[in-house]
Short mmCIF file of C-alpha atoms and ligand atoms in Angstrom, two decimals:
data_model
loop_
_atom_site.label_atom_id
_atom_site.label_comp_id
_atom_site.label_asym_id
_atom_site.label_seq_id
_atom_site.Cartn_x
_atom_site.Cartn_y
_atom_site.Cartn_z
CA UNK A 14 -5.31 13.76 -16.06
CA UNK A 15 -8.62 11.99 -17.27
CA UNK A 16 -8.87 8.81 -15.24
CA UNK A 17 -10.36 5.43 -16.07
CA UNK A 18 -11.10 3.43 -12.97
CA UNK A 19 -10.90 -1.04 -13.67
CA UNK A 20 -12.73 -1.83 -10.37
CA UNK A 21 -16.04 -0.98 -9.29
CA UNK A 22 -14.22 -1.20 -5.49
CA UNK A 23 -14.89 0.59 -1.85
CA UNK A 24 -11.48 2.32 -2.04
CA UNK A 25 -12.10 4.14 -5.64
CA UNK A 26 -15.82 5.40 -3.57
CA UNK A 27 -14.27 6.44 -0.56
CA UNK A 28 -10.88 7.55 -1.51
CA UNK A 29 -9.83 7.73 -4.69
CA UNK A 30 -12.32 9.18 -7.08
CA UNK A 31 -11.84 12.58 -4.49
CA UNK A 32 -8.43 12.13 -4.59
CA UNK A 33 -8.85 12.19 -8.44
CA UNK A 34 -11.04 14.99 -8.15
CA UNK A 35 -9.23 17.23 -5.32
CA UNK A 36 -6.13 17.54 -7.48
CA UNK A 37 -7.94 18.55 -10.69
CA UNK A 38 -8.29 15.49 -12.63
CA UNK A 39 -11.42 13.94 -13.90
CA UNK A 40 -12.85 10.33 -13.98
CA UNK A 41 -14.20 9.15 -17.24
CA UNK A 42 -14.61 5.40 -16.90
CA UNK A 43 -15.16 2.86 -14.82
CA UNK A 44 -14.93 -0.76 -15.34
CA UNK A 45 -17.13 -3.28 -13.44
CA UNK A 46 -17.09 -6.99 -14.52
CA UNK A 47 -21.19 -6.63 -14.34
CA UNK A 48 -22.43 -4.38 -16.76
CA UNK A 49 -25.47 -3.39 -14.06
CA UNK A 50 -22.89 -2.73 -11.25
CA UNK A 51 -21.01 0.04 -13.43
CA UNK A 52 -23.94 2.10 -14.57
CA UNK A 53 -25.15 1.97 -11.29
CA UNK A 54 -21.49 2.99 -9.61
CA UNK A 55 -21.26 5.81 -12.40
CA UNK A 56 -24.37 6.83 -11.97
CA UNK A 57 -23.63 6.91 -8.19
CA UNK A 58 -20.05 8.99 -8.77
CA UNK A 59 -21.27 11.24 -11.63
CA UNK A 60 -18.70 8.91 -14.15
CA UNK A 61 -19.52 9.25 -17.75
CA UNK A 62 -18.73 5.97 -18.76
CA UNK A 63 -19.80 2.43 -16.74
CA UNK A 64 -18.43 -0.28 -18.98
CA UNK A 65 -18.43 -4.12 -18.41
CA UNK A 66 -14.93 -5.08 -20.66
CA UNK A 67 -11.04 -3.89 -20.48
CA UNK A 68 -10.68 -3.45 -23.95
CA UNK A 69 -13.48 -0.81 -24.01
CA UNK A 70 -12.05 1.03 -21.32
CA UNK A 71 -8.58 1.14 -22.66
CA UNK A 72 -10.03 1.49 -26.24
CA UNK A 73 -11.56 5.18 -24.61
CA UNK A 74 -8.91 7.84 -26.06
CA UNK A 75 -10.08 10.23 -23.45
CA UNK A 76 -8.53 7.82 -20.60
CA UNK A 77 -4.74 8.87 -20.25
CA UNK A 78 -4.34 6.90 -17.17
CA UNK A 79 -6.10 3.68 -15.78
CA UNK A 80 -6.52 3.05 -11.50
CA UNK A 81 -6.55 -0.54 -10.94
CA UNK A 82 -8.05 -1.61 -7.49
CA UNK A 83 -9.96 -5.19 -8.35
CA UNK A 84 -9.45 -7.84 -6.31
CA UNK A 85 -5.33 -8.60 -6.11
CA UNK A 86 -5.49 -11.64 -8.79
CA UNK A 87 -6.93 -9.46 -11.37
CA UNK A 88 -4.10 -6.64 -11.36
CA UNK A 89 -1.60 -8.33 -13.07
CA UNK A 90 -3.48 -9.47 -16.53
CA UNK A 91 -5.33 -5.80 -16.25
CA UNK A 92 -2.15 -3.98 -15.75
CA UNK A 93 -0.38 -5.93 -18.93
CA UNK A 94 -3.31 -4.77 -21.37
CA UNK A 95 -3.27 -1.23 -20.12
CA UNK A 96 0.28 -0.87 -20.40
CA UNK A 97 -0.31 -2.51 -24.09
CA UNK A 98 -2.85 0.06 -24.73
CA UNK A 99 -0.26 3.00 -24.18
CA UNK A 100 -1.86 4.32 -20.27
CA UNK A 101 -0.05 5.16 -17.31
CA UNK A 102 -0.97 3.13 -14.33
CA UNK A 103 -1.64 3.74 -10.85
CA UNK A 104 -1.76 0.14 -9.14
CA UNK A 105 -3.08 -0.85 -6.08
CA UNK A 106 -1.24 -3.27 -3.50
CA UNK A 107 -0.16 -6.00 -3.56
CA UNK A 108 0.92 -5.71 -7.46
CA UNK A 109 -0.01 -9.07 -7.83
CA UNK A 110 0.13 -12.22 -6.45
CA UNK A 111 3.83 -13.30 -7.49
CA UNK A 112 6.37 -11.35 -7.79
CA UNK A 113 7.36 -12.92 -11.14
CA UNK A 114 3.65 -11.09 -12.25
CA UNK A 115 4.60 -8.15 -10.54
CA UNK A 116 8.40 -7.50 -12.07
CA UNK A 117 6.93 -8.28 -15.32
CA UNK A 118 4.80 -5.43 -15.02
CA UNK A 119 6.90 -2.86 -14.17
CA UNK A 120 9.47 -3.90 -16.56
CA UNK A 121 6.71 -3.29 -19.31
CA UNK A 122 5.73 -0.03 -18.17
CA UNK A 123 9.37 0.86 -18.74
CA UNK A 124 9.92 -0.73 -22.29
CA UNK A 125 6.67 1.48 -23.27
CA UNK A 126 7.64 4.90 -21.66
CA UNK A 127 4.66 4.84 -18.90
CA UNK A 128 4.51 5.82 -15.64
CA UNK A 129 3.68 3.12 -12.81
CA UNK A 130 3.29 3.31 -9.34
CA UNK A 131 1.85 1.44 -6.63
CA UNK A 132 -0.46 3.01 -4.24
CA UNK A 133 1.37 2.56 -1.17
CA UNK A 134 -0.68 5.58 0.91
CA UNK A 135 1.80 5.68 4.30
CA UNK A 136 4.54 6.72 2.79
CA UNK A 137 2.44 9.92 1.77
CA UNK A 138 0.92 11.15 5.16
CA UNK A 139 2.60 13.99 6.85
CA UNK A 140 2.99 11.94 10.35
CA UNK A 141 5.91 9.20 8.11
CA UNK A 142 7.67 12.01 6.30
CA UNK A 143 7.73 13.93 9.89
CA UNK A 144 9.18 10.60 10.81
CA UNK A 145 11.87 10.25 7.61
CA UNK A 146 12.80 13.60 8.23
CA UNK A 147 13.76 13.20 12.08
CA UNK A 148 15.59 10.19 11.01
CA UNK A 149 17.43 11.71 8.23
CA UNK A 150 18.55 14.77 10.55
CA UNK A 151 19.77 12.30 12.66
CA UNK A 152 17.93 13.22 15.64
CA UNK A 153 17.90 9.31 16.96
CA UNK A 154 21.17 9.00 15.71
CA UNK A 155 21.63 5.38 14.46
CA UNK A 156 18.71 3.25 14.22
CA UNK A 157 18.99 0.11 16.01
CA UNK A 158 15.30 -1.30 15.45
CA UNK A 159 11.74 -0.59 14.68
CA UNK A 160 8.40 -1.81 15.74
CA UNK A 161 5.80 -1.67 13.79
CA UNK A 162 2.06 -1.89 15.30
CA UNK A 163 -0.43 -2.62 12.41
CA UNK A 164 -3.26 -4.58 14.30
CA UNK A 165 -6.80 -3.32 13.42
CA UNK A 166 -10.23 -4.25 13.02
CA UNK A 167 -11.76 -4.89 9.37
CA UNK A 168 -14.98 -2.91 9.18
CA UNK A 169 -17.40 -5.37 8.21
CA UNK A 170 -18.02 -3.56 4.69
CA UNK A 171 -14.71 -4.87 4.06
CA UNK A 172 -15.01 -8.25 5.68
CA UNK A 173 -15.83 -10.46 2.08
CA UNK A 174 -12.89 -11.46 -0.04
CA UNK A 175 -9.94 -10.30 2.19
CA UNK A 176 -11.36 -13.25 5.07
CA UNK A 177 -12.14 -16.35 2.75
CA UNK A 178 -10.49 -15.94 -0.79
CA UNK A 179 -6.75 -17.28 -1.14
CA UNK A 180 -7.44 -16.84 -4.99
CA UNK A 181 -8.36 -13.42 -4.76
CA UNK A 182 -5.41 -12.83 -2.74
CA UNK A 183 -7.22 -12.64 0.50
CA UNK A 184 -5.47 -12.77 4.10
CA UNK A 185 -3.52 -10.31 6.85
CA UNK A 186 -0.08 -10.75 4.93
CA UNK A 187 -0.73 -9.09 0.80
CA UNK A 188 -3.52 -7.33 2.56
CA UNK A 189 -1.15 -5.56 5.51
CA UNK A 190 2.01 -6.90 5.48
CA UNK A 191 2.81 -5.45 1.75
CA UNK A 192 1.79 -1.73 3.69
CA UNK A 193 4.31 -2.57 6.50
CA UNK A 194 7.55 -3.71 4.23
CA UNK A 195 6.72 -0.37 2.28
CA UNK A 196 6.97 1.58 5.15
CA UNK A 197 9.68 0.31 7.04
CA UNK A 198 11.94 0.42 3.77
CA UNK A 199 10.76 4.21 3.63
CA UNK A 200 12.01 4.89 6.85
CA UNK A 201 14.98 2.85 7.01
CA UNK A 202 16.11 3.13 3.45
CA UNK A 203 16.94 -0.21 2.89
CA UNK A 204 15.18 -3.32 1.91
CA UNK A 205 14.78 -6.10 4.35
CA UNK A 206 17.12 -9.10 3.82
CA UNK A 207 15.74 -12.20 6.10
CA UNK A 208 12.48 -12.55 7.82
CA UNK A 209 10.86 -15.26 10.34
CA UNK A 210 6.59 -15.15 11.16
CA UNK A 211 4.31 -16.81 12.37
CA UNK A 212 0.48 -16.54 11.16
CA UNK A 213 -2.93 -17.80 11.89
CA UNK A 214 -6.68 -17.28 12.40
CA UNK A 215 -7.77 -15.22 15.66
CA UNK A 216 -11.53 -15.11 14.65
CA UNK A 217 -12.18 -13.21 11.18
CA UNK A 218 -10.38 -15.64 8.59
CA UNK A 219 -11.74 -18.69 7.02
CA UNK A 220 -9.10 -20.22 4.33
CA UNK A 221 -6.78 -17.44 4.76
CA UNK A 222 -4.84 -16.29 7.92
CA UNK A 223 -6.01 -12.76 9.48
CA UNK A 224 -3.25 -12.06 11.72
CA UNK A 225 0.81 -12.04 11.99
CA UNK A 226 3.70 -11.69 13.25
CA UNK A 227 6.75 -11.20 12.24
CA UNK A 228 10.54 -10.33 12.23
CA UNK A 229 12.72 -8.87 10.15
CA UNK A 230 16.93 -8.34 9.54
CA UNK A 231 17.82 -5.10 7.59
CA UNK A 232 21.13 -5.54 5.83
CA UNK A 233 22.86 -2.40 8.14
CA UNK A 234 22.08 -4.97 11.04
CA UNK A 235 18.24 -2.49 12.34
CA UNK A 236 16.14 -5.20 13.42
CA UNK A 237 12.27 -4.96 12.72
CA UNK A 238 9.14 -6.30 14.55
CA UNK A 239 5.78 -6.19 13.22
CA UNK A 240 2.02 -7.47 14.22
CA UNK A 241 -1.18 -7.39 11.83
CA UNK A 242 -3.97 -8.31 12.65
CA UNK A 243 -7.61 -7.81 10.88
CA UNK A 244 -9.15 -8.70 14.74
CA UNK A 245 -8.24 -6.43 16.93
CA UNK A 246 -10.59 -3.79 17.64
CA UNK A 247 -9.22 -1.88 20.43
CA UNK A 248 -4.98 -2.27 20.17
CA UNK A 249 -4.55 1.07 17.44
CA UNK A 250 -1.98 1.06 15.58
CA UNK A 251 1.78 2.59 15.74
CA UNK A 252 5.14 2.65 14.91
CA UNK A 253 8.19 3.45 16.63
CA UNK A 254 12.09 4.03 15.41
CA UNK A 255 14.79 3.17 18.18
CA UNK A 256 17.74 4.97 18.14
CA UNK A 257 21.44 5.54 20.01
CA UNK A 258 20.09 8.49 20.46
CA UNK A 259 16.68 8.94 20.74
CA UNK A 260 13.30 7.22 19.59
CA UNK A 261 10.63 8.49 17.64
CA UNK A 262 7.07 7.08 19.32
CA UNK A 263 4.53 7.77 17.05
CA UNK A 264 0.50 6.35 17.47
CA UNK A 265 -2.37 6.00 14.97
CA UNK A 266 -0.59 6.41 12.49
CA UNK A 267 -0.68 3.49 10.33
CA UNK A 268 -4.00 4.88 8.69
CA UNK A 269 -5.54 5.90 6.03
CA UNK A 270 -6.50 9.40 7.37
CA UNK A 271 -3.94 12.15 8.11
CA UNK A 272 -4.26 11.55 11.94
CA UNK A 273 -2.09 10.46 14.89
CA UNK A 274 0.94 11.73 17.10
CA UNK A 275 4.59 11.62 16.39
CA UNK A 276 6.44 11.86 19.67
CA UNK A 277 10.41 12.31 19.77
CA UNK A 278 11.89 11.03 23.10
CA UNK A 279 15.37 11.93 23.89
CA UNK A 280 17.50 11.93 27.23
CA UNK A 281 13.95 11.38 29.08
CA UNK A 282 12.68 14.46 27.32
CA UNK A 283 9.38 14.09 24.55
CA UNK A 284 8.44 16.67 22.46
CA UNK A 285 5.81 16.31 19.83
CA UNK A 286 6.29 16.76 16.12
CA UNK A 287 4.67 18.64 14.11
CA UNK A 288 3.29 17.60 10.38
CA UNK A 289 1.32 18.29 7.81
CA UNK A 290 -2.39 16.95 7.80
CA UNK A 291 -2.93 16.92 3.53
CA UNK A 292 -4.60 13.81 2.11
CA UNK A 293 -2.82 10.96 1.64
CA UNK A 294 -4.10 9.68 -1.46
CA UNK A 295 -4.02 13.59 -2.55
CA UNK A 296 -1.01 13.75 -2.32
CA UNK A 297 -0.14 10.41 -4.20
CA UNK A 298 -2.36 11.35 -7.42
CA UNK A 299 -0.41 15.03 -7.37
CA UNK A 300 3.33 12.88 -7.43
CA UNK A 301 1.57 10.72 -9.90
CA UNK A 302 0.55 13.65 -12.51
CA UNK A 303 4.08 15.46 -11.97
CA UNK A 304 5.96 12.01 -13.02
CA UNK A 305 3.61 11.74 -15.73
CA UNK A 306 4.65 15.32 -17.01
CA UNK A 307 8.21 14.51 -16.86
CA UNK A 308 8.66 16.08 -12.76
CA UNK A 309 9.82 14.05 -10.75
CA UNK A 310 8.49 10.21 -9.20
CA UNK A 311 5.51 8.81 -7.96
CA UNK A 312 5.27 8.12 -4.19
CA UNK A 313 5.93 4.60 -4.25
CA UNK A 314 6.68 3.57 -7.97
CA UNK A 315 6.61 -0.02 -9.44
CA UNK A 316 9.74 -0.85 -7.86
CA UNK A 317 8.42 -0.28 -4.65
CA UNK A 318 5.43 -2.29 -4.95
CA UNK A 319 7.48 -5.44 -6.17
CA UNK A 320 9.56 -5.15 -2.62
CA UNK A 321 6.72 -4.99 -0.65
CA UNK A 322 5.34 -7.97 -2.26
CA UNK A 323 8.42 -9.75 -1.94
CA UNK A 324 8.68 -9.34 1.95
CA UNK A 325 5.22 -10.31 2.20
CA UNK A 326 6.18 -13.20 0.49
CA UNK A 327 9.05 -13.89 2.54
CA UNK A 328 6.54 -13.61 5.47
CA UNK A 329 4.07 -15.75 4.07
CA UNK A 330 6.49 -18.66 3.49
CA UNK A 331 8.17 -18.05 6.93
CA UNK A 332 4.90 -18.41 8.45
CA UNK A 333 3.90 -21.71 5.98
CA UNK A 334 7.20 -23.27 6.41
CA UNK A 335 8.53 -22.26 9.92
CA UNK A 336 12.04 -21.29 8.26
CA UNK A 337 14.17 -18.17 8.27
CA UNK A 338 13.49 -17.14 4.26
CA UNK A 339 15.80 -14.87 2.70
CA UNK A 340 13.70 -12.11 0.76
CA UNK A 341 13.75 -12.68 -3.39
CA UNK A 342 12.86 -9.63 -4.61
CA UNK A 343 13.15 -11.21 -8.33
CA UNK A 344 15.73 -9.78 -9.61
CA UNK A 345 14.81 -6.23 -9.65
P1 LIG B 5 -13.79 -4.16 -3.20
O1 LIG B 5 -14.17 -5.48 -2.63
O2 LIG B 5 -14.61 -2.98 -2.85
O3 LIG B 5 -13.77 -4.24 -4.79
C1 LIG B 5 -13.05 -5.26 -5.47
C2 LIG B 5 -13.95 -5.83 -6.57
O4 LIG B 5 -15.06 -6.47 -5.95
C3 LIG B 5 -14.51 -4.74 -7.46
O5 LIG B 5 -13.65 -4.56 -8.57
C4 LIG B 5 -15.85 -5.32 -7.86
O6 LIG B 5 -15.68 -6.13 -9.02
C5 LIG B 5 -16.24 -6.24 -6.71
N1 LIG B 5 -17.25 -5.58 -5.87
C6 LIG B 5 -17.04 -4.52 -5.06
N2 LIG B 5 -18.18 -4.20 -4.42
C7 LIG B 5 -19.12 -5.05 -4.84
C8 LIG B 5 -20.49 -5.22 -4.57
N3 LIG B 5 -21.14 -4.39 -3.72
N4 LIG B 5 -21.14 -6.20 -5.19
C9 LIG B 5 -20.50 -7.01 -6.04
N5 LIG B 5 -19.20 -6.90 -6.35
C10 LIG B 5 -18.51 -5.92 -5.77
O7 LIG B 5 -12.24 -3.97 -2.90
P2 LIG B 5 -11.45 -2.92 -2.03
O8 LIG B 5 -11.74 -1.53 -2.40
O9 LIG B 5 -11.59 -3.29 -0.63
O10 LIG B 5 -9.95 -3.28 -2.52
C11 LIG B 5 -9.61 -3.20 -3.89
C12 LIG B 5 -8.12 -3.20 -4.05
O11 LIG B 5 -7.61 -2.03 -3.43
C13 LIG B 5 -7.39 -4.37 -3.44
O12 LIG B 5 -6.27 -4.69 -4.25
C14 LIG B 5 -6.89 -3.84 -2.11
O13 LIG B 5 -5.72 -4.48 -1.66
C15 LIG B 5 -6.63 -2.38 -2.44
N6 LIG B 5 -6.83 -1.46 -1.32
C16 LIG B 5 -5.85 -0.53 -1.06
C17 LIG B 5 -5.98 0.38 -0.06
C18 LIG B 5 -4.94 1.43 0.14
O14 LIG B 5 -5.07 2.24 1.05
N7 LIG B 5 -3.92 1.49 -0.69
C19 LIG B 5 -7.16 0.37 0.83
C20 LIG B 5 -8.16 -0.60 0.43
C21 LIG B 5 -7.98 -1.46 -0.60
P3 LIG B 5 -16.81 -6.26 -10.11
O15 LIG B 5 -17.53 -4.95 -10.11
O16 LIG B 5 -16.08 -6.58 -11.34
O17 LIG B 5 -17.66 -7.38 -9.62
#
């Protein structure tokens, strides 16, 4: 798979572009709105190609799939004109910043034959699909709730758009929240129906709110509680399954790094589980390139990345209006 990367961004440097890389594709291009910025970023990552418009990028016949991680208002128009110009995508979160943009997209990808997926990275570590598995077995028995403990603190290289940019789609909830909805509906297998939050600004956020909470109703009844935060520098982060018959405890393991514990507590007994420690975003470019072969589906695939959104803007209007919202995950 030759990559083309639109976004000069942190994530593509410290992630991606190895992720690319480990699992035998190459990067080709990379788009930067500021023609100095991508020579300087290819020159940096050994990329051919530093280019400063779309349509040059997509234009390249050696780029058979685009990675789009600009700032979340971009990702919609960027996505269209890829999938008009014939190349898979690999999108980051949130899709967009409605989900009217972000159906539209995926329903494109699928008139034109392309792959799309949405780089949800939890749902890819070995510590959640230790978790899913557990579940599946049965080894809580029914699940009665889940708690989901996502407050961290946003390393100051990050701390720029995400604290003081509503346009750019800055702000705790399509930041965090999105990462949350996508993992709890891994887990649980079902999409969450109502939701009630409350959000504001603990000390990072200027315009936008940097921390939330929030609760949601599954449609099998499993109630969920979550907490972001981009302020909290000692709490680290978790997430725990309640069962009839057990409960799965598991620490640091809302991450990007294959870390953490997953502890399985049953009649007063806990015995630790074990998983796999492989890349996350590895793993997500390998399910990628199978799905574009014909094998298989991505990780988390358009569809998932419009029902993340939607929760997260469920929780955003919860928050805003005070209400219970019913989640409107457009039609899809
Ligand atoms: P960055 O802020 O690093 O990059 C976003 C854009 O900002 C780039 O396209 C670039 O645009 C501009 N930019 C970046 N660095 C500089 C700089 N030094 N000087 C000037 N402009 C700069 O974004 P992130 O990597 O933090 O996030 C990008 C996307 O990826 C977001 O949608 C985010 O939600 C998602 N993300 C996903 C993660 C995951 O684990 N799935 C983790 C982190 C982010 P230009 O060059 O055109 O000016």
């Amino acid at each position: 798979m030759r990559w083309g990367l639109v976004g000069a961004s942190h994530i593509a440097a410290t992630r991606m572009i190895a992720a690319f890389r480990a699992t035998g594709g190459e990067v080709v291009s990379v788009l930067s709105s500021d023609a100095g910025r991508a020579a300087a970023y290819a020159a940096e990552h050994g990329i051919a190609r530093g280019v400063s418009d779309l349509d040059s990028l997509l234009a390249d016949a050696e780029v058979d799939a685009v990675y789009i991680s600009t700032t979340n208002e971009k990702h919609h128009a960027q996505a269209m004109a890829a999938i008009a110009a014939g190349k898979h995508v690999l999108c980051e979160k949130p899709l967009a910043m409605t989900v009217a943009d972000a159906v539209e997209m995926v329903r494109a990808a699928e008139r034109a034959g392309l792959v799309f997926a949405t780089n949800h990275h939890l749902r890819n570590a070995g510590s959640h699909i230790a978790i899913r598995q557990a579940v599946a077995e049965g080894r809580i028995g029914e699940v009665l709730s889940a708690r989901v403990f996502h407050a961290v603190y946003l390393p100051p290289v990050l701390q720029g758009w995400r604290l003081d940019n509503p346009a750019a789609g800055g702000g705790i909830i399509p930041d965090i929240v999105v990462h949350d909805a996508d993992t709890v509906r891994f887990h649980l297998g079902e999409d969450p129906a109502e939701v009630v939050a409350m959000a504001g600004q603990s000390g990072l956020g200027k315009g936008v709110e940097d921390s939330c909470m929030s609760v949601w109703t599954m449609p099998s009844g499993v109630m969920v509680q979550t907490h972001e935060s981009f302020t909290h520098a000692h709490a680290a982060t978790g997430f725990e399954l309640h069962g009839t018959e057990g409960s799965i405890v598991a620490r640091n393991v809302m991450t990007q790094n294959p870390v953490g514990e997953v502890i399985l507590r049953r009649s007063g007994e806990e015995t630790a589980l074990p998983f796999s420690d492989h890349d996350l975003y590895a793993r997500a470019v390998t399910l990628f390139g199978e799905a574009v072969a014909g094998r298989g589906r991505p990780s988390a695939d358009g569809v998932d990345g419009v029902k993340s959104l939607a929760v997260a803007e469920a929780v955003a209007e919860a928050a805003r209006t005070g209400r219970r919202v019913a989640v409107d995950y457009g039609g899809i």
